[in-house]
């Protein structure tokens, strides 16, 4: 997205969150309350006799026969008969949602064409079904002794008294009982007799974190980068791209900015593409700052989630690290946003509210008048164009830190170097790669074999009749997983055991595996090097955070010699003994007709390559390819990717593709294909027309069937100066869409299948 795109489309006044921090609504007045439901506007309610309310207050309101928690969005909008206006039940005891968050919610709703209530839900969710917390109590000595209270001084009671005297107070009855090695009944009896007192706890003093002094001495380039970005703190909105090869110290540089924000008493948000896999990042953060950042991602348990949310809104969480959704947190005093690996497509949320978290982060920074840092070794083309146009500043770290040099990249032509079959069956590792692994193992170093494909084989077919096993609910082959002994659909989760007979030709035991997944490459590696430890790593083998920590520990302490993994290993990790990266199939992903296929493949393979040789050992990267002349392969092989980026940019410009034009996808889906087709045809008839507007489709999507739903696509391409939101809104308002068919709008689509 371009910043110029980021001018909010006009909003209807009614929906706009009221901003005047002075506004106070008194009993009897009407306020509009936005609910975290798929609603387009806020509803009017009366302020109760017992409260005054301000914009942003979180309130409980009646809704039909139930109750819902919403946010005061502004004054009442009128238009409802006064008799029908219901009264707010109560104000929930959390700080009000700040004005900047409310403006941001309005903006995102208008830009993504989502109901504003649905967007609010991302901000408010932990406050819904709010239960007032029971006031915390402590147990302490009440004053009277056992004897004065008429209690027999049994050994258990004596121990309880001693424990209370020592610790002064206990948070719970159970804690005290445990400390005194007795039962809760004994303690309860002493409370009843008035020897012990359970009283409200005094206010908890929040410790503001102290930035510890373990900051490294910076290199001149790093120092310059820190100074340049630091100059923008507290100076309003700015966007800076922190570009530098893997290992150049980008993380160290933005840590410095975070330290400054903490010192100034503000909050910083760091967005990472896959927060669940960032154990190493967390450790580094703690080593640098001496405290743990506040995490925000979908795996947080309810209680922790609520505590973290409260920390964000009351300002006690000074650094938040999170996935996409962290952007919607109601920060009290956000002063800096960092988007690490800004090019990563994981920042695009593809369901629910469809939004690009990197783009929306820029908008959030602008709304909050704060700086944003976009960090990457391989910035997205959109970001590079924004630098060229002067909308973003660029800070560059040209070399790896310390002794580390960039790995040497070798291209292996698979048409020449064919893998040799072994006793285990087909092989996927070419002789040059096998030799490189041999050398690496002999030197006591580690190898990463990269293949972005989970499972054993991506396709299973009958060798008698050629029948291919596909998912009954999706346009997708079933992927064989030998570990779980199942065939799996990677799109919907469907799975089944491998059939013994082909249901088309009835041949028995005729199914064969085609192509490699990481399980198959791991099998080959273990067969070739039986004395070495081979470990397979994919998102499905790292389901717990502790699994990630264990894996990293195993790698660092060299209990693994060969890692075979998908892109989960590509991100952010730093393994000093890993000196060889073998890309098993560099062409994977290039054959896709996706607009960004080449760019994505380049970014991913560059990132994977960056895992090699990060300490004092030089790294080597071998890329196995059938297409040595491909611009992406050439760019990876040379140290100068500029030519590749330049040709990609030129191609997009000449085709008026993003960021030089804008795309909006409409995905029409339903279980009844005839209806889906009919809606598509109807939409085509009423499609917007005019200068700089072009509509493609409808046509069956690449994934024509997904989770049992038929899917057709339309693509609206508009010139940069034409805003698609208004066009699409008008277009859909005209259409009659039966409830059995869903039309999803994806502004700035990243995914095209
Ligand atoms: P990037 O984020 O660009 O990949 P990092 O910040 O992770 O780079 O730095 C790579 C490695 O070099 C890390 O282990 C980091 O601690 C170390 N490093 C970078 N700069 C310095 C420095 N000035 N002093 C000490 N270590 C550094
Ligand atoms: Zn499926």
XYZ file of C-alpha atoms and ligand atoms in Angstrom:
781
model
C 0.000 0.000 0.000
C 1.110 3.520 -0.576
C 0.777 6.150 2.012
C -1.146 8.293 -0.379
C -3.596 5.419 -0.504
C -3.858 5.750 3.195
C -6.043 8.807 3.070
C -9.225 7.720 4.738
C -12.197 7.342 2.476
C -14.944 9.698 3.628
C -16.948 8.293 6.466
C -20.530 8.966 7.233
C -20.422 11.354 10.163
C -22.533 9.138 12.336
C -20.062 6.301 12.360
C -17.143 8.497 13.192
C -15.805 8.106 16.703
C -16.013 11.315 18.640
C -12.681 12.684 19.524
C -13.120 15.600 21.867
C -11.569 14.354 25.039
C -13.650 16.949 26.865
C -16.998 15.410 25.966
C -18.877 14.169 29.033
C -22.327 12.666 28.873
C -24.513 13.112 31.923
C -27.451 11.031 33.179
C -30.412 11.161 30.833
C -28.314 12.164 27.807
C -28.048 9.774 24.895
C -24.814 8.229 23.727
C -24.095 5.987 20.756
C -22.516 2.688 21.721
C -20.645 0.581 19.212
C -20.966 -3.148 19.778
C -18.334 -5.718 18.798
C -20.746 -7.422 16.411
C -21.090 -7.314 12.634
C -22.862 -3.961 12.772
C -22.228 -0.954 10.551
C -23.141 1.692 13.092
C -23.370 2.470 16.788
C -26.713 2.308 18.622
C -28.200 4.916 20.935
C -28.543 4.327 24.668
C -29.378 6.549 27.614
C -26.776 7.349 30.255
C -27.924 5.818 33.579
C -28.669 7.955 36.609
C -25.634 6.721 38.456
C -22.918 7.474 35.900
C -21.390 10.043 33.672
C -19.758 8.661 30.559
C -17.006 9.810 28.229
C -16.230 8.673 24.676
C -14.316 5.410 24.781
C -15.909 4.156 27.987
C -16.517 0.425 27.939
C -20.114 -0.206 28.913
C -22.544 -3.045 29.292
C -25.825 -2.529 27.455
C -29.001 -4.509 26.908
C -29.376 -5.925 23.424
C -32.633 -7.696 22.749
C -32.893 -10.231 25.516
C -29.232 -10.364 26.317
C -26.410 -8.082 27.315
C -23.356 -7.053 25.381
C -20.259 -5.026 26.143
C -19.580 -2.106 23.810
C -17.812 1.223 23.603
C -19.234 4.746 23.858
C -18.563 6.064 20.374
C -20.052 9.534 20.651
C -23.243 11.452 21.346
C -26.571 9.844 20.517
C -27.462 10.049 16.859
C -31.194 10.463 17.319
C -33.789 9.081 14.956
C -35.058 6.598 17.507
C -38.230 7.224 19.493
C -37.119 8.200 23.031
C -39.411 5.596 24.536
C -37.496 2.863 22.735
C -34.092 3.937 23.951
C -32.674 1.574 26.506
C -30.355 2.540 29.293
C -26.725 1.588 29.741
C -26.462 -1.048 32.477
C -23.076 -0.095 33.811
C -19.653 1.180 32.991
C -17.043 -1.578 33.011
C -14.102 -0.801 35.249
C -11.396 -0.520 32.610
C -9.851 2.657 31.209
C -11.669 4.116 28.189
C -10.582 2.978 24.719
C -8.344 5.857 23.602
C -9.501 8.195 20.840
C -6.676 7.165 18.534
C -7.762 3.523 18.749
C -11.335 4.503 17.961
C -10.285 6.591 14.971
C -8.151 3.701 13.776
C -11.066 1.265 14.049
C -13.255 3.601 11.985
C -10.504 3.966 9.433
C -9.806 0.245 9.039
C -13.519 -0.507 8.726
C -13.910 2.042 5.971
C -10.780 0.929 4.136
C -11.401 -2.807 4.292
C -15.195 -2.466 3.869
C -15.833 -4.431 7.030
C -18.572 -3.619 9.531
C -17.032 -1.274 12.068
C -18.314 -3.467 14.915
C -16.374 -6.414 13.525
C -13.202 -4.348 13.611
C -13.960 -3.159 17.139
C -14.158 -6.773 18.188
C -10.423 -7.151 17.603
C -9.789 -4.327 20.062
C -12.398 -5.190 22.625
C -12.519 -8.956 22.724
C -10.813 -9.523 26.090
C -13.175 -7.008 27.690
C -16.288 -8.773 26.511
C -18.070 -10.911 29.081
C -16.167 -8.922 31.604
C -16.448 -10.204 35.110
C -15.571 -7.651 37.711
C -12.489 -9.024 39.400
C -12.999 -9.964 42.996
C -11.012 -7.504 45.034
C -7.774 -9.198 46.014
C -7.481 -10.074 49.664
C -4.631 -11.039 51.940
C -4.508 -13.007 55.164
C -2.571 -11.589 58.082
C -2.507 -11.710 61.883
C -5.532 -10.006 63.422
C -3.923 -9.135 66.729
C -5.298 -11.459 69.396
C -3.179 -14.465 70.279
C -4.499 -18.035 70.170
C -5.009 -17.995 73.894
C -6.883 -14.678 73.940
C -9.191 -15.994 71.259
C -9.766 -19.153 73.259
C -8.125 -21.508 70.806
C -6.014 -24.450 71.922
C -2.405 -23.906 70.773
C -2.085 -27.091 68.718
C 1.163 -27.640 66.792
C -0.683 -26.950 63.502
C -2.048 -23.644 64.774
C 1.356 -22.702 66.141
C 2.875 -23.353 62.737
C 0.239 -21.168 61.079
C 0.985 -18.335 63.508
C 4.699 -18.693 62.917
C 4.223 -18.617 59.145
C 2.073 -15.493 59.338
C 4.581 -13.749 61.562
C 7.395 -14.589 59.186
C 5.725 -13.645 55.917
C 3.349 -10.985 57.349
C 0.692 -11.811 54.767
C -0.464 -14.529 52.402
C -2.466 -14.078 49.224
C -4.690 -17.109 49.763
C -5.797 -19.415 52.465
C -4.291 -22.311 50.573
C -0.893 -20.601 50.394
C -0.835 -20.111 54.122
C -2.011 -23.650 54.827
C 0.713 -24.974 52.573
C 3.395 -22.858 54.226
C 2.291 -24.171 57.617
C 2.000 -27.735 56.332
C -1.561 -28.064 57.481
C -5.069 -28.116 56.034
C -7.195 -25.175 54.930
C -9.702 -26.031 57.676
C -7.212 -25.086 60.383
C -6.674 -21.677 58.803
C -10.377 -21.119 58.289
C -11.022 -21.917 61.931
C -8.446 -19.326 62.976
C -10.074 -16.692 60.765
C -13.463 -17.503 62.291
C -12.017 -17.195 65.792
C -10.552 -13.793 64.948
C -6.881 -14.725 65.233
C -6.319 -14.208 61.543
C -7.797 -11.518 59.369
C -8.697 -11.645 55.701
C -8.641 -8.066 54.445
C -8.517 -6.255 51.096
C -5.002 -6.064 49.708
C -3.370 -2.671 49.559
C -2.745 -1.155 46.117
C -0.185 -3.075 44.108
C 2.754 -0.970 43.098
C 3.574 -1.532 39.459
C 7.271 -1.733 38.897
C 8.214 0.190 35.822
C 10.899 -1.751 34.022
C 14.456 -0.553 34.277
C 16.337 -0.717 31.056
C 19.393 -2.753 31.887
C 22.781 -1.763 30.650
C 23.544 -4.764 28.488
C 23.367 -2.712 25.318
C 26.157 -3.710 22.929
C 28.729 -1.291 21.620
C 27.474 -0.401 18.182
C 29.351 -0.364 14.913
C 29.571 2.984 13.108
C 26.855 2.035 10.591
C 24.607 0.824 13.362
C 25.256 3.956 15.385
C 24.329 6.120 12.446
C 21.131 4.131 11.940
C 20.197 4.457 15.605
C 20.795 8.195 15.552
C 18.784 8.702 12.390
C 15.760 6.851 13.705
C 16.072 8.244 17.231
C 15.831 11.740 15.802
C 12.281 10.908 14.750
C 11.024 9.783 18.141
C 8.512 12.199 19.559
C 8.445 14.180 16.315
C 5.140 13.024 14.895
C 4.517 10.522 12.136
C 7.344 9.125 10.042
C 7.982 5.836 8.273
C 11.514 4.499 8.096
C 12.662 1.362 6.351
C 15.499 -0.333 8.200
C 17.113 -2.362 5.457
C 20.098 -4.596 5.969
C 21.299 -8.095 5.203
C 20.491 -10.831 7.716
C 22.818 -10.495 10.671
C 23.618 -6.836 10.114
C 22.145 -5.828 13.448
C 18.692 -4.550 12.533
C 17.293 -6.033 15.725
C 20.004 -4.333 17.811
C 19.193 -1.046 16.120
C 15.499 -1.155 16.840
C 16.163 -2.395 20.388
C 17.924 0.938 20.919
C 14.794 2.818 19.859
C 12.699 0.702 22.202
C 15.061 1.524 25.059
C 14.544 5.222 24.378
C 10.778 4.822 24.331
C 10.823 2.963 27.658
C 13.043 5.633 29.171
C 10.559 8.261 28.079
C 7.716 6.341 29.725
C 5.999 5.399 26.463
C 4.940 2.110 24.932
C 6.450 0.323 21.943
C 4.902 -2.344 19.744
C 6.993 -4.874 17.842
C 5.122 -6.895 15.262
C 6.620 -10.208 14.193
C 5.219 -12.399 11.420
C 5.041 -15.579 13.480
C 5.103 -14.893 17.154
C 4.752 -18.509 18.223
C 8.171 -19.335 16.796
C 10.162 -16.525 18.293
C 11.646 -18.057 21.430
C 15.086 -16.807 20.412
C 13.846 -13.276 19.928
C 12.280 -13.357 23.397
C 15.512 -14.515 24.972
C 17.432 -11.781 23.256
C 14.943 -9.204 24.384
C 15.182 -10.364 27.976
C 18.951 -10.406 27.875
C 18.956 -6.858 26.570
C 16.216 -5.335 28.732
C 16.024 -7.475 31.838
C 12.272 -8.048 31.589
C 9.911 -9.978 29.384
C 7.860 -8.115 26.793
C 4.090 -8.440 26.891
C 3.029 -11.003 24.326
C -0.037 -10.847 22.129
C -1.098 -13.705 19.883
C -3.882 -16.214 19.428
C -2.318 -18.848 21.676
C -2.615 -16.788 24.862
C -4.871 -18.366 27.443
C -7.893 -16.363 28.568
C -6.568 -15.158 31.891
C -3.174 -14.133 30.553
C -4.853 -12.534 27.591
C -6.960 -10.337 29.806
C -4.033 -9.396 32.021
C -1.939 -8.432 28.997
C -4.798 -6.435 27.528
C -5.191 -4.540 30.785
C -1.469 -3.834 30.869
C -1.698 -2.348 27.393
C -4.631 -0.095 28.157
C -3.365 1.055 31.558
C 0.105 1.676 30.153
C 2.003 -0.716 32.431
C 2.960 -2.940 29.478
C 5.810 -0.909 28.072
C 6.764 -3.257 25.231
C 4.299 -5.448 23.399
C 5.436 -8.078 20.948
C 2.722 -9.558 18.862
C 1.300 -10.953 15.713
C -0.992 -8.990 13.397
C -3.819 -8.524 15.853
C -1.611 -6.686 18.360
C -2.096 -3.629 16.179
C -5.651 -3.346 17.410
C -4.719 -3.260 21.079
C -5.889 -0.112 22.884
C -2.481 1.298 23.802
C -2.536 4.051 26.360
C 0.584 5.752 25.105
C 2.031 4.079 22.020
C 5.183 5.888 20.876
C 6.783 3.524 18.364
C 5.807 0.662 16.071
C 8.358 -1.749 14.636
C 7.316 -4.203 11.935
C 10.021 -6.842 11.704
C 10.330 -8.778 8.415
C 7.915 -6.287 6.926
C 7.853 -8.120 3.573
C 6.402 -11.263 5.142
C 3.065 -12.323 3.721
C 2.029 -13.653 7.140
C 1.138 -10.033 7.949
C -1.851 -10.354 5.678
C -4.871 -11.606 7.549
C -6.855 -13.695 5.093
C -10.069 -14.359 6.934
C -12.469 -12.498 9.170
C -11.436 -8.886 8.775
C -9.137 -9.124 5.767
C -6.329 -6.628 6.276
C -2.621 -6.207 5.795
C -1.127 -5.623 9.225
C 1.977 -3.913 7.845
C -0.071 -1.422 5.863
C -2.498 -0.856 8.692
C 0.445 -0.373 11.064
C 1.533 2.562 8.928
C -1.970 3.976 9.217
C -1.967 3.409 12.983
C 1.330 5.263 13.262
C -0.041 8.141 11.247
C -3.237 8.314 13.319
C -1.132 8.292 16.489
C 1.442 10.747 15.060
C 4.324 8.426 15.922
C 7.231 6.882 14.000
C 7.103 3.423 12.470
C 10.120 1.315 11.532
C 9.779 -1.318 8.806
C 12.654 -3.754 9.100
C 13.705 -6.263 6.448
C 16.613 -7.740 4.542
C 14.384 -7.911 1.488
C 11.766 -5.161 1.640
C 8.584 -5.653 -0.296
C 8.341 -4.030 -3.673
C 5.585 -1.765 -2.365
C 7.893 -0.517 0.343
C 10.746 0.054 -2.085
C 8.464 2.096 -4.315
C 7.445 4.146 -1.285
C 11.114 4.832 -0.583
C 11.688 5.860 -4.184
C 8.726 8.209 -4.038
C 10.101 9.792 -0.872
C 7.206 8.683 1.299
C 9.408 6.448 3.442
C 12.948 7.136 4.586
C 15.566 4.407 4.242
C 18.286 3.522 6.710
C 20.750 0.973 5.474
C 23.041 -1.521 7.213
C 25.214 -2.858 4.413
C 27.294 -5.568 6.107
C 26.950 -8.387 8.573
C 28.049 -7.681 12.102
C 31.514 -8.715 13.248
C 33.456 -11.426 11.455
C 30.416 -12.847 9.726
C 30.334 -12.546 5.972
C 27.460 -13.290 3.618
C 27.254 -16.924 2.541
C 28.485 -18.017 -0.825
C 25.572 -19.046 -3.043
C 26.042 -21.847 -5.591
C 23.459 -22.779 -8.185
C 23.068 -26.514 -8.833
C 21.593 -27.339 -12.241
C 19.439 -30.395 -11.616
C 19.291 -31.189 -15.335
C 23.011 -31.872 -15.146
C 23.427 -33.113 -11.577
C 20.711 -35.711 -11.282
C 20.250 -37.291 -7.848
C 21.388 -40.909 -7.725
C 18.911 -43.485 -6.526
C 19.844 -45.319 -3.341
C 18.773 -48.384 -1.413
C 15.964 -46.330 0.146
C 14.466 -45.504 -3.261
C 14.278 -42.232 -5.171
C 16.641 -39.461 -4.205
C 16.213 -35.699 -4.137
C 19.683 -34.556 -3.170
C 22.070 -33.959 -6.079
C 25.701 -35.144 -5.963
C 27.093 -31.618 -5.357
C 24.742 -31.135 -2.414
C 25.514 -34.601 -1.041
C 29.202 -33.762 -1.187
C 28.704 -30.419 0.521
C 26.728 -32.087 3.316
C 29.499 -34.689 3.682
C 32.090 -31.970 4.083
C 29.947 -30.064 6.547
C 29.282 -33.118 8.703
C 32.944 -34.039 8.696
C 33.794 -30.542 9.890
C 31.365 -31.027 12.802
C 29.023 -28.363 11.504
C 25.299 -28.306 10.791
C 23.229 -28.375 7.627
C 19.755 -27.063 6.942
C 17.866 -28.678 4.077
C 15.023 -26.405 3.120
C 11.852 -27.515 1.394
C 8.664 -25.597 1.833
C 6.425 -28.618 1.791
C 5.146 -30.541 4.754
C 4.520 -34.271 4.764
C 6.062 -37.141 2.828
C 4.780 -36.609 -0.693
C 2.542 -33.937 -2.186
C 0.765 -36.364 -4.491
C -0.266 -40.001 -4.326
C -1.414 -41.768 -7.480
C -2.448 -45.219 -8.612
C 0.328 -46.717 -10.717
C -2.180 -48.865 -12.574
C -4.766 -46.332 -13.746
C -3.208 -42.983 -12.835
C -6.000 -41.985 -10.450
C -4.839 -39.229 -8.096
C -6.043 -38.960 -4.533
C -7.607 -35.588 -3.921
C -9.555 -33.933 -1.152
C -13.319 -34.451 -1.397
C -13.913 -30.877 -0.212
C -11.137 -28.891 -1.911
C -9.381 -28.524 -5.235
C -6.235 -30.024 -3.775
C -4.245 -33.244 -3.737
C -4.041 -35.156 -0.518
C -0.605 -35.024 1.039
C 0.778 -38.197 2.484
C 2.124 -37.965 6.044
C 3.986 -41.123 6.967
C 4.539 -40.069 10.562
C 0.828 -39.958 11.223
C 0.075 -42.590 8.557
C -2.609 -40.369 7.066
C -3.353 -38.568 3.852
C -4.096 -34.946 4.649
C -5.612 -31.963 2.930
C -3.508 -28.924 3.815
C -6.442 -26.598 3.164
C -9.319 -27.976 5.191
C -7.814 -30.535 7.536
C -9.579 -33.500 5.918
C -7.604 -36.674 6.481
C -7.928 -40.375 5.844
C -5.760 -43.481 5.884
C -4.125 -44.458 2.622
C -6.584 -46.787 0.812
C -5.333 -50.284 0.060
C -7.176 -50.566 -3.244
C -7.775 -47.961 -5.942
C -11.439 -47.120 -6.064
C -11.237 -46.529 -9.829
C -9.500 -49.652 -11.108
C -9.624 -51.813 -7.973
C -5.899 -52.510 -8.218
C -4.439 -53.526 -4.858
C -1.439 -51.789 -3.296
C -0.873 -49.751 -6.422
C -0.505 -46.293 -4.891
C 2.834 -44.565 -5.233
C 4.151 -41.367 -3.706
C 5.109 -38.606 -6.141
C 7.508 -35.830 -5.299
C 9.148 -34.972 -2.023
C 7.961 -33.382 1.177
C 10.299 -32.850 4.110
C 9.567 -36.294 5.576
C 10.875 -37.875 2.405
C 13.987 -35.714 2.284
C 14.616 -36.484 5.952
C 14.292 -40.184 5.167
C 16.900 -39.856 2.429
C 19.258 -37.859 4.621
C 19.016 -40.393 7.446
C 19.634 -43.232 4.980
C 22.697 -41.506 3.545
C 24.164 -40.496 6.903
C 22.966 -43.128 9.366
C 25.490 -42.068 12.009
C 24.282 -38.501 12.152
C 21.218 -37.026 13.735
C 18.589 -35.841 11.274
C 15.612 -33.834 12.503
C 12.542 -32.770 10.626
C 10.905 -29.451 11.463
C 7.591 -28.053 10.270
C 4.787 -26.043 11.787
C 2.954 -29.246 12.689
C 5.944 -30.631 14.604
C 6.231 -27.422 16.638
C 2.802 -27.219 18.107
C 3.843 -26.093 21.575
C 5.996 -23.088 22.469
C 8.172 -25.401 24.547
C 8.791 -27.566 21.466
C 10.367 -24.562 19.783
C 12.575 -23.839 22.767
C 13.691 -27.490 22.940
C 14.436 -27.573 19.244
C 16.513 -24.416 19.398
C 18.395 -25.798 22.364
C 19.051 -29.047 20.485
C 20.397 -27.107 17.530
C 22.557 -24.773 19.596
C 24.050 -27.630 21.587
C 24.629 -29.623 18.388
C 22.393 -32.556 19.163
C 21.179 -32.245 15.572
C 23.414 -32.499 12.515
C 20.972 -32.150 9.654
C 17.776 -30.142 9.888
C 15.134 -30.715 7.276
C 12.564 -28.003 7.465
C 9.968 -25.714 5.996
C 9.905 -21.956 6.303
C 9.316 -22.097 10.039
C 13.088 -22.367 10.295
C 13.717 -19.502 7.912
C 12.671 -16.755 10.227
C 14.880 -14.827 12.531
C 16.883 -17.667 14.041
C 20.567 -17.509 14.534
C 22.510 -20.771 14.699
C 26.270 -20.310 14.970
C 27.209 -23.877 13.948
C 24.970 -23.966 10.909
C 27.149 -23.396 7.888
C 25.364 -25.086 5.007
C 21.907 -24.437 3.598
C 20.640 -26.715 0.833
C 17.510 -25.537 -0.952
C 16.014 -28.802 -2.191
C 13.699 -27.246 -4.751
C 14.353 -23.579 -5.460
C 11.745 -23.620 -8.241
C 8.899 -24.373 -5.871
C 6.668 -21.337 -5.834
C 8.087 -19.853 -9.021
C 5.635 -21.675 -11.240
C 2.684 -19.997 -9.544
C 1.040 -17.234 -11.583
C 0.620 -15.208 -8.431
C 1.501 -11.572 -8.921
C 4.160 -11.776 -6.234
C 5.418 -15.319 -6.865
C 8.882 -14.241 -7.978
C 9.258 -11.606 -5.291
C 8.096 -13.961 -2.539
C 10.371 -16.768 -3.654
C 13.288 -14.390 -3.733
C 12.529 -13.091 -0.247
C 12.018 -16.518 1.233
C 15.122 -18.097 -0.287
C 17.205 -15.087 0.625
C 16.004 -15.375 4.177
C 16.707 -19.109 4.308
C 20.156 -18.530 2.859
C 20.775 -16.051 5.631
C 20.699 -18.903 8.146
C 24.074 -20.085 6.865
C 27.299 -19.013 8.506
C 26.299 -16.250 10.808
C 29.210 -16.439 13.265
C 32.878 -16.593 12.401
C 32.334 -19.499 10.014
C 31.670 -18.795 6.383
C 28.361 -20.086 5.112
C 27.530 -21.942 1.926
C 24.194 -22.121 0.149
C 23.353 -24.609 -2.610
C 20.238 -23.948 -4.654
C 18.886 -26.942 -6.561
C 17.011 -25.726 -9.635
C 15.849 -26.790 -13.079
C 15.775 -23.216 -14.294
C 19.197 -21.692 -13.772
C 18.370 -18.706 -15.970
C 15.337 -17.616 -13.966
C 15.733 -14.014 -12.746
C 15.028 -15.064 -9.154
C 17.704 -17.763 -9.213
C 20.104 -15.319 -10.858
C 19.341 -12.663 -8.261
C 19.969 -15.119 -5.438
C 23.230 -16.197 -7.035
C 24.521 -12.672 -7.454
C 25.226 -10.266 -4.664
C 23.190 -7.598 -6.442
C 19.457 -8.125 -6.317
C 18.858 -4.582 -7.595
C 18.469 -5.749 -11.189
C 15.816 -8.228 -10.146
C 13.868 -5.649 -8.192
C 14.187 -3.161 -11.041
C 12.743 -5.595 -13.574
C 9.948 -6.637 -11.221
C 9.087 -2.984 -10.656
C 9.149 -2.240 -14.374
C 6.870 -5.195 -15.095
C 4.344 -4.160 -12.476
C 4.400 -0.584 -13.680
C 3.785 -1.516 -17.287
C 0.891 -3.789 -16.301
C -0.515 -1.180 -13.883
C -0.332 -3.782 -11.140
C 0.158 -2.832 -7.472
C 1.549 -0.554 -6.277
C 1.044 1.249 -9.599
C -2.609 0.313 -9.760
C -4.949 -1.077 -7.170
C -6.585 -4.476 -6.962
C -9.680 -5.556 -5.129
C -10.801 -9.176 -5.102
C -14.354 -10.369 -4.771
C -14.622 -13.989 -3.736
C -18.066 -15.411 -4.332
C -18.625 -18.693 -2.538
C -21.348 -21.111 -1.553
C -22.175 -24.788 -1.407
C -24.492 -24.535 -4.401
C -22.420 -23.904 -7.510
C -25.380 -22.804 -9.619
C -26.155 -19.987 -7.216
C -22.524 -18.970 -6.982
C -22.376 -18.774 -10.775
C -25.598 -16.783 -10.899
C -24.338 -14.223 -8.379
C -21.117 -13.898 -10.353
C -23.028 -13.303 -13.562
C -25.263 -10.727 -11.912
C -22.270 -8.907 -10.440
C -20.616 -8.860 -13.846
C -23.653 -7.117 -15.318
C -23.652 -4.348 -12.730
C -19.890 -4.048 -12.470
C -18.551 -0.497 -12.133
C -17.403 1.093 -15.368
C -15.452 4.197 -16.208
C -12.048 5.758 -16.681
C -9.345 3.777 -14.937
C -11.677 0.956 -13.913
C -11.456 -2.596 -15.148
C -13.263 -5.721 -13.979
C -11.974 -9.228 -14.637
C -14.027 -12.366 -14.175
C -16.039 -13.952 -12.756
C -14.162 -17.196 -13.173
C -13.754 -20.257 -10.990
C -10.965 -19.606 -8.512
C -7.736 -21.586 -8.583
C -9.095 -23.309 -5.490
C -12.481 -23.780 -7.131
C -13.610 -25.863 -4.198
C -12.493 -25.051 -0.662
C -13.918 -26.713 2.447
C -16.868 -27.834 0.389
C -17.648 -24.355 -0.937
C -17.527 -23.488 -4.615
C -15.567 -20.338 -5.269
C -15.587 -17.864 -8.094
C -13.473 -14.761 -8.264
C -13.727 -11.293 -9.698
C -10.934 -8.808 -9.759
C -11.394 -5.056 -9.844
C -8.401 -3.159 -11.068
C -8.427 0.578 -10.582
C -6.027 3.332 -11.414
C -4.107 4.667 -8.441
C -6.197 7.804 -8.235
C -9.472 5.867 -8.199
C -10.561 4.667 -4.767
C -12.120 1.225 -4.956
C -14.083 1.342 -1.686
C -16.899 3.553 -2.888
C -17.191 1.641 -6.166
C -17.406 -1.715 -4.433
C -19.892 -0.483 -1.845
C -22.201 0.830 -4.531
C -21.746 -2.281 -6.617
C -22.632 -4.656 -3.784
C -25.511 -2.497 -2.607
C -27.128 -2.935 -6.016
C -26.669 -6.692 -6.088
C -29.174 -9.137 -4.725
C -27.164 -11.800 -2.996
C -29.006 -14.800 -1.543
C -28.035 -15.656 2.007
C -26.569 -18.967 0.852
C -23.877 -17.147 -1.119
C -21.104 -15.127 0.471
C -19.244 -12.323 -1.246
C -15.962 -11.508 0.450
C -14.119 -8.329 -0.392
C -10.343 -8.329 -0.252
C -8.843 -4.878 -0.718
C -5.169 -5.055 -1.817
C -5.241 -8.866 -2.133
C -2.031 -10.776 -1.540
C -3.394 -14.203 -2.234
C -5.007 -15.108 -5.520
C -6.094 -18.697 -5.169
P 19.477 -8.752 11.949
O 18.316 -8.385 12.806
O 19.830 -7.712 10.945
O 19.419 -10.121 11.354
P 20.820 -8.990 14.463
O 20.462 -7.748 15.181
O 20.079 -10.241 14.772
O 20.755 -8.754 12.898
O 22.388 -9.241 14.652
C 23.022 -10.436 14.249
C 23.895 -10.970 15.357
O 24.970 -10.068 15.581
C 23.172 -11.082 16.678
O 23.647 -12.198 17.374
C 23.536 -9.799 17.391
O 23.472 -9.938 18.795
C 24.943 -9.570 16.909
N 25.269 -8.160 16.874
C 24.811 -7.242 16.001
N 25.320 -6.032 16.256
C 26.109 -6.173 17.338
C 26.957 -5.287 18.096
N 27.060 -3.999 17.777
N 27.632 -5.818 19.133
C 27.524 -7.111 19.457
N 26.769 -7.986 18.794
C 26.067 -7.543 17.736
Zn -9.627 -30.120 1.733
